[in-house]
């Protein structure tokens, strides 16, 4: 291994450690409660190094909540299966091994505008927007955005009630039960008749 490669690997390790510590700290304390000093201590580095790599707490926060939802491609799926696939895939993201990262973003989104915008952007760009356009090619872009926004309220509300507020009547339902309950509403938002607004 060359010295240059060793330094690069060390820098990458440091950034990864700081980012992991930041996600955990933001998840526990929120944006306002987390400090660069605390994040640096959690990661085992000097606060100056955190600032060197990320510039500011705001920039570190933005990187911490920037992840791919990794929802599988739904464009080739039969139309009647899309709603169920969205609900099941979405729940799988929250309940899977990376669910903690999603919950950090959701918790932050409740109080921090940047996190809220990031979550909405991810959901709309990666999942809803392109799909709705494909399912409803003759509709206007404005109607596509309305459908996407309504679907976002359903899915984000579900995540908030199940993973943040932990309402017993919602946490007590299995994934299969939630899929059966939520899918008809998602189908309506995707392809159903919506009233003129």
Coordinates of C-alpha atoms in Angstrom, one line a residue:
X1 CA 0.0 0.0 0.0
X2 CA 1.4 3.4 -0.9
X3 CA 1.5 6.2 1.6
X4 CA -0.9 8.2 -0.5
X5 CA -3.4 5.3 -0.4
X6 CA -3.0 4.9 3.3
X7 CA -3.7 8.6 3.9
X8 CA -6.8 8.4 1.6
X9 CA -8.1 5.4 3.4
X10 CA -7.6 7.0 6.8
X11 CA -9.4 10.1 5.6
X12 CA -12.3 8.0 4.3
X13 CA -12.5 6.1 7.6
X14 CA -12.5 9.4 9.5
X15 CA -15.3 10.8 7.4
X16 CA -17.3 7.6 7.7
X17 CA -16.9 7.5 11.5
X18 CA -17.9 11.2 11.9
X19 CA -20.9 10.6 9.6
X20 CA -22.0 7.6 11.6
X21 CA -21.6 9.6 14.9
X22 CA -23.5 12.5 13.4
X23 CA -26.5 10.4 12.4
X24 CA -26.7 8.8 15.8
X25 CA -26.4 12.2 17.6
X26 CA -28.9 13.9 15.3
X27 CA -31.2 11.0 15.8
X28 CA -31.0 11.3 19.6
X29 CA -30.8 15.0 20.1
X30 CA -32.2 16.5 16.9
X31 CA -30.5 19.2 14.9
X32 CA -30.7 21.8 17.6
X33 CA -29.5 19.6 20.4
X34 CA -26.6 18.0 18.6
X35 CA -23.2 19.8 18.7
X36 CA -20.1 19.5 16.6
X37 CA -18.1 19.0 19.8
X38 CA -20.4 16.1 20.9
X39 CA -20.3 14.5 17.4
X40 CA -16.5 14.7 17.3
X41 CA -16.2 13.1 20.8
X42 CA -18.6 10.3 19.8
X43 CA -16.5 9.7 16.7
X44 CA -13.2 10.0 18.5
X45 CA -11.9 13.0 16.5
X46 CA -11.1 16.6 17.2
X47 CA -14.0 19.1 16.4
X48 CA -11.6 20.9 14.0
X49 CA -11.4 17.8 11.8
X50 CA -15.2 17.6 11.7
X51 CA -15.3 21.2 10.5
X52 CA -12.5 20.6 8.0
X53 CA -14.4 17.7 6.4
X54 CA -17.9 19.0 6.6
X55 CA -17.7 22.8 7.0
X56 CA -20.5 23.4 9.4
X57 CA -23.1 21.6 11.4
X58 CA -25.7 22.5 8.8
X59 CA -23.6 20.9 6.0
X60 CA -22.9 17.8 8.2
X61 CA -26.6 17.5 8.9
X62 CA -27.4 17.7 5.1
X63 CA -24.9 14.9 4.4
X64 CA -26.2 12.8 7.3
X65 CA -29.8 12.8 5.9
X66 CA -28.8 12.3 2.3
X67 CA -29.5 8.7 1.4
X68 CA -31.2 6.8 -1.4
X69 CA -34.6 5.3 -0.5
X70 CA -33.6 2.3 -2.7
X71 CA -37.1 1.4 -3.7
X72 CA -37.0 -1.1 -6.5
X73 CA -38.1 -0.3 -10.0
X74 CA -41.9 -0.3 -10.3
X75 CA -42.2 0.9 -13.9
X76 CA -42.5 -2.6 -15.5
X77 CA -44.9 -4.0 -12.8
X78 CA -48.5 -4.7 -13.7
X79 CA -50.6 -1.6 -12.8
X80 CA -52.8 -3.5 -10.4
X81 CA -49.8 -4.6 -8.3
X82 CA -48.1 -1.2 -8.0
X83 CA -49.9 0.2 -4.9
X84 CA -49.2 -2.9 -2.9
X85 CA -45.6 -3.0 -4.0
X86 CA -45.1 0.7 -2.9
X87 CA -46.6 0.1 0.5
X88 CA -44.7 -3.1 1.1
X89 CA -41.4 -1.7 -0.2
X90 CA -41.8 1.5 1.8
X91 CA -42.5 -0.4 5.1
X92 CA -39.5 -2.7 4.3
X93 CA -37.2 0.3 4.2
X94 CA -38.3 1.4 7.7
X95 CA -38.3 -2.0 9.2
X96 CA -35.1 -3.4 7.6
X97 CA -31.6 -3.1 8.9
X98 CA -31.2 0.5 7.6
X99 CA -34.5 1.6 9.3
X100 CA -32.6 3.6 11.9
X101 CA -31.3 6.0 9.3
X102 CA -34.8 6.6 8.0
X103 CA -36.1 7.2 11.5
X104 CA -33.3 9.8 12.1
X105 CA -34.4 11.6 9.0
X106 CA -38.1 11.4 9.9
X107 CA -37.5 12.6 13.5
X108 CA -35.4 15.6 12.1
X109 CA -38.1 16.4 9.5
X110 CA -40.6 17.1 12.2
X111 CA -38.7 20.1 13.4
X112 CA -36.1 21.0 10.8
X113 CA -37.1 22.4 7.4
X114 CA -34.0 21.1 5.6
X115 CA -34.8 17.5 6.7
X116 CA -38.4 17.9 5.8
X117 CA -37.5 19.1 2.3
X118 CA -35.0 16.3 1.9
X119 CA -37.5 13.6 2.9
X120 CA -40.2 15.0 0.6
X121 CA -37.7 15.3 -2.3
X122 CA -36.5 11.7 -1.8
X123 CA -40.0 10.3 -1.7
X124 CA -41.2 12.4 -4.7
X125 CA -38.2 12.1 -7.0
X126 CA -37.3 8.5 -6.3
X127 CA -40.7 6.9 -5.9
X128 CA -43.8 8.8 -6.6
X129 CA -43.2 11.4 -9.3
X130 CA -41.9 9.3 -12.2
X131 CA -44.2 6.4 -11.4
X132 CA -47.4 8.6 -11.4
X133 CA -46.3 10.1 -14.7
X134 CA -46.0 6.7 -16.2
X135 CA -49.3 5.5 -14.8
X136 CA -51.2 8.6 -15.9
X137 CA -49.5 9.8 -19.1
X138 CA -52.5 11.9 -20.3
X139 CA -52.8 13.9 -17.1
X140 CA -51.2 17.3 -16.5
X141 CA -48.0 17.8 -14.6
X142 CA -50.0 19.7 -12.0
X143 CA -52.2 16.7 -11.4
X144 CA -49.2 14.4 -11.2
X145 CA -47.8 16.7 -8.5
X146 CA -51.1 16.6 -6.6
X147 CA -51.2 12.8 -6.6
X148 CA -47.6 12.7 -5.5
X149 CA -48.2 15.1 -2.6
X150 CA -51.3 13.2 -1.4
X151 CA -49.4 9.9 -1.5
X152 CA -46.5 11.5 0.4
X153 CA -49.0 12.5 3.2
X154 CA -50.2 9.0 3.4
X155 CA -46.8 7.4 3.6
X156 CA -45.1 9.9 5.8
X157 CA -48.1 9.9 8.1
X158 CA -47.8 6.1 8.4
X159 CA -44.1 6.3 9.2
X160 CA -44.7 9.1 11.8
X161 CA -47.4 7.2 13.6
X162 CA -45.7 3.8 13.5
X163 CA -42.0 4.6 14.1
X164 CA -42.0 8.0 15.9
X165 CA -45.2 8.4 17.8
X166 CA -45.5 4.6 18.1
X167 CA -49.3 4.7 18.4
X168 CA -50.3 1.3 19.8
X169 CA -53.1 0.8 17.3
X170 CA -50.6 1.2 14.4
X171 CA -47.6 -0.6 15.9
X172 CA -49.8 -3.5 16.8
X173 CA -50.5 -4.2 13.2
X174 CA -48.3 -6.5 11.2
X175 CA -46.8 -5.4 7.9
X176 CA -49.2 -7.6 6.0
X177 CA -52.1 -6.0 7.8
X178 CA -50.9 -2.5 7.1
X179 CA -50.4 -3.5 3.4
X180 CA -54.0 -4.7 3.2
X181 CA -55.4 -1.5 4.9
X182 CA -53.2 1.1 3.2
X183 CA -53.0 -0.3 -0.4
X184 CA -56.6 0.8 -1.5
X185 CA -55.8 4.4 -0.5
X186 CA -52.5 4.3 -2.3
X187 CA -54.2 2.9 -5.4
X188 CA -56.7 5.7 -5.3
X189 CA -54.0 8.4 -5.1
X190 CA -52.0 6.7 -7.9
X191 CA -54.7 6.1 -10.5
X192 CA -58.2 6.7 -9.0
X193 CA -60.5 9.5 -9.8
X194 CA -59.7 12.6 -7.9
X195 CA -62.0 15.6 -7.5
X196 CA -61.3 18.7 -9.4
X197 CA -59.4 21.3 -7.3

